[in-house]
PDB file of C-alpha atoms in Angstrom:
ATOM      1  CA  UNK A   1      35.749   0.866 -69.940  1.00 63.00           C
ATOM      2  CA  UNK A   2      33.547  -1.454 -68.291  1.00 75.00           C
ATOM      3  CA  UNK A   3      31.139  -0.243 -65.394  1.00 76.00           C
ATOM      4  CA  UNK A   4      28.864  -1.733 -63.262  1.00 76.00           C
ATOM      5  CA  UNK A   5      24.912  -1.019 -62.340  1.00 74.00           C
ATOM      6  CA  UNK A   6      24.218  -1.654 -58.577  1.00 73.00           C
ATOM      7  CA  UNK A   7      20.962  -3.519 -58.045  1.00 74.00           C
ATOM      8  CA  UNK A   8      19.667  -1.755 -54.521  1.00 71.00           C
ATOM      9  CA  UNK A   9      18.951  -4.981 -53.158  1.00 66.00           C
ATOM     10  CA  UNK A  10      22.702  -5.843 -54.243  1.00 65.00           C
ATOM     11  CA  UNK A  11      25.145  -5.604 -51.204  1.00 64.00           C
ATOM     12  CA  UNK A  12      29.208  -5.988 -50.509  1.00 63.00           C
ATOM     13  CA  UNK A  13      27.892  -7.885 -46.843  1.00 62.00           C
ATOM     14  CA  UNK A  14      29.675  -5.458 -45.381  1.00 64.00           C
ATOM     15  CA  UNK A  15      27.447  -2.964 -43.199  1.00 63.00           C
ATOM     16  CA  UNK A  16      28.118  -0.107 -40.932  1.00 69.00           C
ATOM     17  CA  UNK A  17      30.331  -0.810 -37.873  1.00 78.00           C
ATOM     18  CA  UNK A  18      30.711   1.104 -35.003  1.00 79.00           C
ATOM     19  CA  UNK A  19      33.519   2.628 -33.188  1.00 86.00           C
ATOM     20  CA  UNK A  20      34.885   1.150 -29.860  1.00 85.00           C
ATOM     21  CA  UNK A  21      33.926   4.317 -28.165  1.00 89.00           C
ATOM     22  CA  UNK A  22      30.180   3.818 -30.469  1.00 87.00           C
ATOM     23  CA  UNK A  23      30.402   0.008 -28.529  1.00 89.00           C
ATOM     24  CA  UNK A  24      31.413   1.318 -24.808  1.00 92.00           C
ATOM     25  CA  UNK A  25      28.320   4.107 -25.781  1.00 93.00           C
ATOM     26  CA  UNK A  26      25.555   1.535 -26.788  1.00 93.00           C
ATOM     27  CA  UNK A  27      26.979  -0.884 -24.065  1.00 94.00           C
ATOM     28  CA  UNK A  28      26.451   1.665 -21.065  1.00 96.00           C
ATOM     29  CA  UNK A  29      23.009   3.115 -22.191  1.00 96.00           C
ATOM     30  CA  UNK A  30      21.864  -0.643 -22.480  1.00 96.00           C
ATOM     31  CA  UNK A  31      23.404  -1.434 -18.794  1.00 97.00           C
ATOM     32  CA  UNK A  32      21.886   1.918 -17.970  1.00 97.00           C
ATOM     33  CA  UNK A  33      18.548   1.344 -19.001  1.00 96.00           C
ATOM     34  CA  UNK A  34      17.959  -2.052 -17.377  1.00 96.00           C
ATOM     35  CA  UNK A  35      19.485  -0.823 -14.113  1.00 97.00           C
ATOM     36  CA  UNK A  36      16.753   2.099 -14.467  1.00 97.00           C
ATOM     37  CA  UNK A  37      14.074  -0.332 -15.259  1.00 96.00           C
ATOM     38  CA  UNK A  38      14.925  -2.247 -12.090  1.00 96.00           C
ATOM     39  CA  UNK A  39      14.986   0.928 -10.068  1.00 96.00           C
ATOM     40  CA  UNK A  40      11.716   0.950 -11.625  1.00 96.00           C
ATOM     41  CA  UNK A  41       9.832  -2.272 -11.108  1.00 96.00           C
ATOM     42  CA  UNK A  42      11.165  -2.428  -7.262  1.00 95.00           C
ATOM     43  CA  UNK A  43       9.253   0.960  -6.825  1.00 95.00           C
ATOM     44  CA  UNK A  44       5.995   0.133  -8.231  1.00 95.00           C
ATOM     45  CA  UNK A  45       6.343  -2.997  -6.273  1.00 95.00           C
ATOM     46  CA  UNK A  46       7.153  -0.799  -2.907  1.00 92.00           C
ATOM     47  CA  UNK A  47       3.908   0.731  -3.312  1.00 93.00           C
ATOM     48  CA  UNK A  48       1.927  -1.915  -4.072  1.00 95.00           C
ATOM     49  CA  UNK A  49       3.401  -3.654  -0.890  1.00 94.00           C
ATOM     50  CA  UNK A  50       2.494  -0.355   0.847  1.00 93.00           C
ATOM     51  CA  UNK A  51      -0.991  -0.026  -0.280  1.00 94.00           C
ATOM     52  CA  UNK A  52      -1.922  -3.844   0.644  1.00 95.00           C
ATOM     53  CA  UNK A  53      -0.514  -3.150   4.073  1.00 94.00           C
ATOM     54  CA  UNK A  54      -3.366  -0.209   4.233  1.00 94.00           C
ATOM     55  CA  UNK A  55      -5.853  -1.368   3.249  1.00 95.00           C
ATOM     56  CA  UNK A  56      -5.069  -4.712   6.195  1.00 95.00           C
ATOM     57  CA  UNK A  57      -5.080  -1.224   8.331  1.00 95.00           C
ATOM     58  CA  UNK A  58      -8.387  -0.069   6.881  1.00 94.00           C
ATOM     59  CA  UNK A  59      -9.609  -3.376   6.907  1.00 95.00           C
ATOM     60  CA  UNK A  60      -8.685  -3.865  10.895  1.00 95.00           C
ATOM     61  CA  UNK A  61     -10.518  -0.010  11.613  1.00 95.00           C
ATOM     62  CA  UNK A  62     -13.556  -1.446   9.939  1.00 93.00           C
ATOM     63  CA  UNK A  63     -13.717  -4.712  11.955  1.00 95.00           C
ATOM     64  CA  UNK A  64     -13.161  -2.692  15.480  1.00 94.00           C
ATOM     65  CA  UNK A  65     -16.276  -0.630  13.798  1.00 93.00           C
ATOM     66  CA  UNK A  66     -18.192  -3.857  14.553  1.00 93.00           C
ATOM     67  CA  UNK A  67     -16.678  -5.406  17.520  1.00 92.00           C
ATOM     68  CA  UNK A  68     -17.443  -1.565  18.874  1.00 91.00           C
ATOM     69  CA  UNK A  69     -20.889  -1.701  17.586  1.00 91.00           C
ATOM     70  CA  UNK A  70     -21.222  -5.808  19.182  1.00 89.00           C
ATOM     71  CA  UNK A  71     -20.028  -4.830  22.063  1.00 89.00           C
ATOM     72  CA  UNK A  72     -22.870  -2.309  23.056  1.00 89.00           C
ATOM     73  CA  UNK A  73     -25.499  -3.914  21.800  1.00 87.00           C
ATOM     74  CA  UNK A  74     -24.739  -6.881  24.116  1.00 87.00           C
ATOM     75  CA  UNK A  75     -24.572  -5.401  27.176  1.00 84.00           C
ATOM     76  CA  UNK A  76     -27.195  -3.049  25.674  1.00 83.00           C
ATOM     77  CA  UNK A  77     -26.186   0.399  25.978  1.00 78.00           C
ATOM     78  CA  UNK A  78     -28.648   3.079  25.434  1.00 83.00           C
ATOM     79  CA  UNK A  79     -29.395   4.941  22.409  1.00 87.00           C
ATOM     80  CA  UNK A  80     -26.320   7.728  23.875  1.00 91.00           C
ATOM     81  CA  UNK A  81     -23.731   5.785  23.318  1.00 88.00           C
ATOM     82  CA  UNK A  82     -25.154   3.979  20.053  1.00 88.00           C
ATOM     83  CA  UNK A  83     -25.230   7.329  18.985  1.00 91.00           C
ATOM     84  CA  UNK A  84     -22.211   8.259  19.993  1.00 92.00           C
ATOM     85  CA  UNK A  85     -20.579   5.245  18.220  1.00 91.00           C
ATOM     86  CA  UNK A  86     -21.900   5.771  15.263  1.00 92.00           C
ATOM     87  CA  UNK A  87     -20.358  10.217  15.584  1.00 93.00           C
ATOM     88  CA  UNK A  88     -17.073   8.306  15.889  1.00 92.00           C
ATOM     89  CA  UNK A  89     -17.314   6.027  13.207  1.00 91.00           C
ATOM     90  CA  UNK A  90     -18.948   8.900  10.627  1.00 92.00           C
ATOM     91  CA  UNK A  91     -15.673  11.210  11.749  1.00 93.00           C
ATOM     92  CA  UNK A  92     -13.449   8.050  10.871  1.00 93.00           C
ATOM     93  CA  UNK A  93     -14.816   7.733   7.514  1.00 90.00           C
ATOM     94  CA  UNK A  94     -14.585  11.255   7.200  1.00 91.00           C
ATOM     95  CA  UNK A  95     -10.976  11.495   7.764  1.00 91.00           C
ATOM     96  CA  UNK A  96      -8.536  11.386   5.370  1.00 92.00           C
ATOM     97  CA  UNK A  97      -5.087  10.193   6.826  1.00 93.00           C
ATOM     98  CA  UNK A  98      -4.588   6.420   7.892  1.00 92.00           C
ATOM     99  CA  UNK A  99      -2.998   7.932  10.926  1.00 92.00           C
ATOM    100  CA  UNK A 100      -6.043  10.110  11.860  1.00 93.00           C
ATOM    101  CA  UNK A 101      -8.547   6.923  10.789  1.00 94.00           C
ATOM    102  CA  UNK A 102      -6.049   4.823  13.787  1.00 94.00           C
ATOM    103  CA  UNK A 103      -6.543   7.481  16.227  1.00 94.00           C
ATOM    104  CA  UNK A 104      -9.772   8.352  15.817  1.00 94.00           C
ATOM    105  CA  UNK A 105     -10.133   4.297  16.195  1.00 94.00           C
ATOM    106  CA  UNK A 106      -8.785   3.958  19.244  1.00 94.00           C
ATOM    107  CA  UNK A 107     -11.062   6.675  20.640  1.00 93.00           C
ATOM    108  CA  UNK A 108     -13.652   4.825  19.391  1.00 93.00           C
ATOM    109  CA  UNK A 109     -12.647   1.269  21.088  1.00 93.00           C
ATOM    110  CA  UNK A 110     -12.240   3.234  24.234  1.00 92.00           C
ATOM    111  CA  UNK A 111     -15.236   4.449  24.609  1.00 92.00           C
ATOM    112  CA  UNK A 112     -16.886   1.671  23.811  1.00 91.00           C
ATOM    113  CA  UNK A 113     -14.661  -0.479  26.740  1.00 90.00           C
ATOM    114  CA  UNK A 114     -15.981   2.364  28.786  1.00 89.00           C
ATOM    115  CA  UNK A 115     -19.153   1.082  28.170  1.00 87.00           C
ATOM    116  CA  UNK A 116     -19.001  -3.093  28.306  1.00 84.00           C
ATOM    117  CA  UNK A 117     -16.440  -2.905  31.505  1.00 77.00           C
ATOM    118  CA  UNK A 118     -18.712  -5.134  32.829  1.00 78.00           C
ATOM    119  CA  UNK A 119     -19.050  -8.335  29.822  1.00 80.00           C
ATOM    120  CA  UNK A 120     -15.441  -9.532  30.534  1.00 88.00           C
ATOM    121  CA  UNK A 121     -16.010 -11.576  26.618  1.00 88.00           C
ATOM    122  CA  UNK A 122     -17.009  -7.914  25.285  1.00 88.00           C
ATOM    123  CA  UNK A 123     -13.601  -6.322  26.896  1.00 90.00           C
ATOM    124  CA  UNK A 124     -11.795  -9.220  25.349  1.00 90.00           C
ATOM    125  CA  UNK A 125     -13.249  -8.977  21.759  1.00 92.00           C
ATOM    126  CA  UNK A 126     -12.427  -4.624  21.959  1.00 92.00           C
ATOM    127  CA  UNK A 127      -8.682  -5.576  23.255  1.00 93.00           C
ATOM    128  CA  UNK A 128      -8.412  -8.328  20.165  1.00 93.00           C
ATOM    129  CA  UNK A 129      -9.519  -5.503  18.307  1.00 94.00           C
ATOM    130  CA  UNK A 130      -7.336  -2.754  19.326  1.00 95.00           C
ATOM    131  CA  UNK A 131      -4.661  -5.275  18.718  1.00 95.00           C
ATOM    132  CA  UNK A 132      -5.421  -6.015  15.630  1.00 95.00           C
ATOM    133  CA  UNK A 133      -4.781  -2.555  14.699  1.00 95.00           C
ATOM    134  CA  UNK A 134      -1.861  -1.439  16.510  1.00 95.00           C
ATOM    135  CA  UNK A 135      -0.624  -4.880  14.637  1.00 95.00           C
ATOM    136  CA  UNK A 136      -1.231  -3.608  11.477  1.00 94.00           C
ATOM    137  CA  UNK A 137      -0.036  -0.398  11.844  1.00 94.00           C
ATOM    138  CA  UNK A 138       3.398  -1.828  12.866  1.00 94.00           C
ATOM    139  CA  UNK A 139       3.598  -3.240   9.824  1.00 93.00           C
ATOM    140  CA  UNK A 140       2.364  -0.589   7.797  1.00 93.00           C
ATOM    141  CA  UNK A 141       4.756   1.867   9.475  1.00 91.00           C
ATOM    142  CA  UNK A 142       7.648  -0.742   8.961  1.00 91.00           C
ATOM    143  CA  UNK A 143       7.648  -0.383   4.835  1.00 86.00           C
ATOM    144  CA  UNK A 144       6.788   3.379   5.134  1.00 79.00           C
TER     145      UNK A 144
END
């Protein structure tokens, strides 16, 4: 009687095979993993875009604050007007929600318009600042 000694490195060439059901399950899992990864990636991209648009709104608000300060300086507004503008700027910085910041910035621009009513150049600058905020906020609202 002869017998064979099989060593660990000796293989017959036949490996384990999946059944038809096993193949379908593996294919379904691969497809599911691809779909989930695409959804996660698109969600991350959408959040990143929304963050960029929020940053654009904040930049427009910062620019509006500078325009308001320049407008009051150009028309020679008094210390009370400058103090009110600083108070509004502090309230903008303290606001948590973007919509609150926009509302306070609009209030600041309206106040500066009342102070700089005699200077058409300053009125145009302030209206431009208001329009920049509104356009940035519209783009932000579209993405939400």
